[in-house]
mmCIF file of C-alpha atoms in Angstrom:
data_model
loop_
_atom_site.group_PDB
_atom_site.id
_atom_site.type_symbol
_atom_site.label_atom_id
_atom_site.label_comp_id
_atom_site.label_asym_id
_atom_site.label_seq_id
_atom_site.Cartn_x
_atom_site.Cartn_y
_atom_site.Cartn_z
ATOM 1 C CA GLN A 15 12.706 -13.023 -1.852
ATOM 2 C CA VAL A 16 9.554 -11.027 -2.438
ATOM 3 C CA GLN A 17 9.465 -7.990 -4.693
ATOM 4 C CA LEU A 18 6.800 -5.292 -4.582
ATOM 5 C CA VAL A 19 6.331 -3.060 -7.611
ATOM 6 C CA GLU A 20 4.139 0.010 -7.339
ATOM 7 C CA SER A 21 2.556 2.014 -10.122
ATOM 8 C CA GLY A 22 0.022 4.784 -10.571
ATOM 9 C CA GLY A 23 1.515 7.782 -8.832
ATOM 10 C CA GLY A 24 1.678 11.217 -10.400
ATOM 11 C CA LEU A 25 0.660 14.842 -10.252
ATOM 12 C CA VAL A 26 -2.980 15.765 -9.797
ATOM 13 C CA GLN A 27 -4.949 18.843 -8.824
ATOM 14 C CA ALA A 28 -6.773 19.027 -5.536
ATOM 15 C CA GLY A 29 -10.094 17.232 -5.777
ATOM 16 C CA GLY A 30 -8.771 14.804 -8.364
ATOM 17 C CA SER A 31 -8.246 11.067 -8.234
ATOM 18 C CA LEU A 32 -5.434 8.569 -8.616
ATOM 19 C CA ARG A 33 -5.269 4.796 -8.417
ATOM 20 C CA LEU A 34 -2.192 3.070 -7.078
ATOM 21 C CA SER A 35 -1.367 -0.559 -7.748
ATOM 22 C CA CYS A 36 1.191 -2.824 -6.127
ATOM 23 C CA ALA A 37 2.016 -6.302 -7.375
ATOM 24 C CA ALA A 38 3.997 -8.783 -5.331
ATOM 25 C CA SER A 39 6.165 -11.366 -7.036
ATOM 26 C CA GLY A 40 8.904 -13.844 -6.213
ATOM 27 C CA SER A 41 8.877 -16.640 -3.699
ATOM 28 C CA ILE A 42 5.444 -16.248 -2.083
ATOM 29 C CA PHE A 43 3.538 -18.838 -0.085
ATOM 30 C CA SER A 44 1.051 -16.469 1.483
ATOM 31 C CA ILE A 45 0.522 -12.783 2.187
ATOM 32 C CA SER A 46 -1.296 -11.717 5.317
ATOM 33 C CA ASN A 47 -1.466 -7.920 5.463
ATOM 34 C CA MET A 48 -0.875 -5.858 2.349
ATOM 35 C CA GLY A 49 -1.290 -2.136 1.980
ATOM 36 C CA TRP A 50 0.051 1.366 1.795
ATOM 37 C CA TYR A 51 2.078 3.788 3.843
ATOM 38 C CA ARG A 52 3.162 7.296 2.901
ATOM 39 C CA GLN A 53 5.886 9.721 3.806
ATOM 40 C CA ALA A 54 5.616 13.450 3.329
ATOM 41 C CA PRO A 55 8.751 15.623 3.195
ATOM 42 C CA GLY A 56 10.186 16.093 6.657
ATOM 43 C CA LYS A 57 7.696 13.705 8.249
ATOM 44 C CA GLN A 58 7.702 10.115 9.403
ATOM 45 C CA ARG A 59 6.240 7.329 7.356
ATOM 46 C CA GLU A 60 2.612 6.765 8.298
ATOM 47 C CA LEU A 61 -0.088 4.199 7.697
ATOM 48 C CA VAL A 62 -2.577 4.979 4.945
ATOM 49 C CA ALA A 63 -4.500 1.722 4.615
ATOM 50 C CA VAL A 64 -3.769 -1.952 5.091
ATOM 51 C CA LYS A 65 -5.974 -4.911 4.232
ATOM 52 C CA GLY A 66 -5.717 -8.418 5.566
ATOM 53 C CA SER A 67 -6.252 -11.486 3.435
ATOM 54 C CA GLY A 68 -9.890 -11.460 4.483
ATOM 55 C CA VAL A 69 -12.130 -8.497 5.193
ATOM 56 C CA ASN A 70 -10.128 -6.677 7.851
ATOM 57 C CA ILE A 71 -9.031 -3.149 6.943
ATOM 58 C CA ASN A 72 -7.015 -0.678 8.955
ATOM 59 C CA MET A 73 -7.244 2.850 7.566
ATOM 60 C CA SER A 74 -6.023 6.253 8.645
ATOM 61 C CA ASP A 75 -8.796 8.589 9.787
ATOM 62 C CA SER A 76 -7.380 11.254 7.489
ATOM 63 C CA VAL A 77 -8.318 9.267 4.373
ATOM 64 C CA LYS A 78 -11.526 7.550 5.442
ATOM 65 C CA GLY A 79 -14.356 8.342 3.065
ATOM 66 C CA ARG A 80 -11.939 9.361 0.312
ATOM 67 C CA PHE A 81 -9.628 6.360 -0.200
ATOM 68 C CA THR A 82 -10.545 2.747 -0.857
ATOM 69 C CA ILE A 83 -8.212 -0.211 -0.515
ATOM 70 C CA SER A 84 -8.807 -3.491 -2.282
ATOM 71 C CA ARG A 85 -6.892 -6.683 -2.983
ATOM 72 C CA ASP A 86 -6.802 -9.351 -5.622
ATOM 73 C CA ASN A 87 -5.391 -12.238 -3.625
ATOM 74 C CA ALA A 88 -5.077 -14.477 -6.676
ATOM 75 C CA LYS A 89 -2.773 -11.884 -8.267
ATOM 76 C CA ASN A 90 -1.014 -10.845 -5.044
ATOM 77 C CA THR A 91 -1.966 -7.284 -5.869
ATOM 78 C CA VAL A 92 -3.272 -4.433 -3.758
ATOM 79 C CA TYR A 93 -4.913 -1.259 -5.002
ATOM 80 C CA LEU A 94 -5.523 2.145 -3.492
ATOM 81 C CA GLN A 95 -8.218 4.267 -5.078
ATOM 82 C CA MET A 96 -7.699 7.841 -3.960
ATOM 83 C CA ASN A 97 -10.508 10.337 -4.516
ATOM 84 C CA SER A 98 -10.998 13.941 -3.430
ATOM 85 C CA LEU A 99 -7.252 14.330 -3.078
ATOM 86 C CA LYS A 100 -5.894 17.137 -0.941
ATOM 87 C CA PRO A 101 -2.477 18.835 -0.969
ATOM 88 C CA GLU A 102 -1.760 17.201 2.383
ATOM 89 C CA ASP A 103 -1.972 13.803 0.666
ATOM 90 C CA THR A 104 1.276 14.630 -1.120
ATOM 91 C CA GLY A 105 4.128 12.257 -0.425
ATOM 92 C CA VAL A 106 5.858 9.064 -1.423
ATOM 93 C CA TYR A 107 3.500 6.120 -1.172
ATOM 94 C CA TYR A 108 5.062 2.796 -0.244
ATOM 95 C CA CYS A 109 3.536 -0.614 -0.699
ATOM 96 C CA ASN A 110 3.987 -3.009 2.202
ATOM 97 C CA ALA A 111 3.366 -6.718 2.573
ATOM 98 C CA LEU A 112 3.730 -9.296 5.327
ATOM 99 C CA ALA A 113 4.520 -12.556 3.595
ATOM 100 C CA ARG A 114 5.626 -16.148 4.091
ATOM 101 C CA GLN A 115 7.877 -17.528 1.417
ATOM 102 C CA SER A 116 7.186 -21.251 1.678
ATOM 103 C CA TYR A 117 5.062 -23.868 3.396
ATOM 104 C CA SER A 118 8.014 -24.997 5.514
ATOM 105 C CA ASP A 119 9.163 -21.484 6.451
ATOM 106 C CA TYR A 120 6.907 -20.106 9.163
ATOM 107 C CA ALA A 121 8.652 -16.758 9.322
ATOM 108 C CA VAL A 122 6.504 -13.792 8.322
ATOM 109 C CA ARG A 123 8.700 -11.116 6.806
ATOM 110 C CA ASN A 124 8.067 -7.457 6.149
ATOM 111 C CA TYR A 125 8.591 -6.232 2.573
ATOM 112 C CA TRP A 126 8.551 -2.744 1.083
ATOM 113 C CA GLY A 127 8.262 -1.394 -2.412
ATOM 114 C CA GLN A 128 10.449 1.381 -3.790
ATOM 115 C CA GLY A 129 7.708 3.969 -3.456
ATOM 116 C CA THR A 130 5.725 6.052 -5.899
ATOM 117 C CA GLN A 131 5.385 9.821 -5.728
ATOM 118 C CA VAL A 132 1.957 11.388 -5.349
ATOM 119 C CA THR A 133 1.778 15.165 -5.664
ATOM 120 C CA VAL A 134 -1.458 17.078 -5.171
ATOM 121 C CA SER A 135 -1.398 20.701 -6.233
ATOM 122 C CA SER A 136 -3.700 23.308 -4.740
#
């Protein structure tokens, strides 16, 4: 199994910054995509930013220019630096990873963290 543990959420005023971290542990052979989704109250979970093992990044237009995603592949960790936060960024932020567990297991499985709350006050 693969476990994802997020940290760094909290309460911040509009215009402020937060940095989220997510560390993957357990039986990991490789991680392809790793990143962040969020879910606001009463809304569906949506993509925030996802980074491949190389340079590819997929990012929501709503956060471009304000959020930065980065990875430390050696530590199986992904970060989300969030600047110029807006009240509409409020929600539960979930870490996500697509991972293989062993050399002999070709299955790529989808893993989720427990989520961390981000609240931006106006």
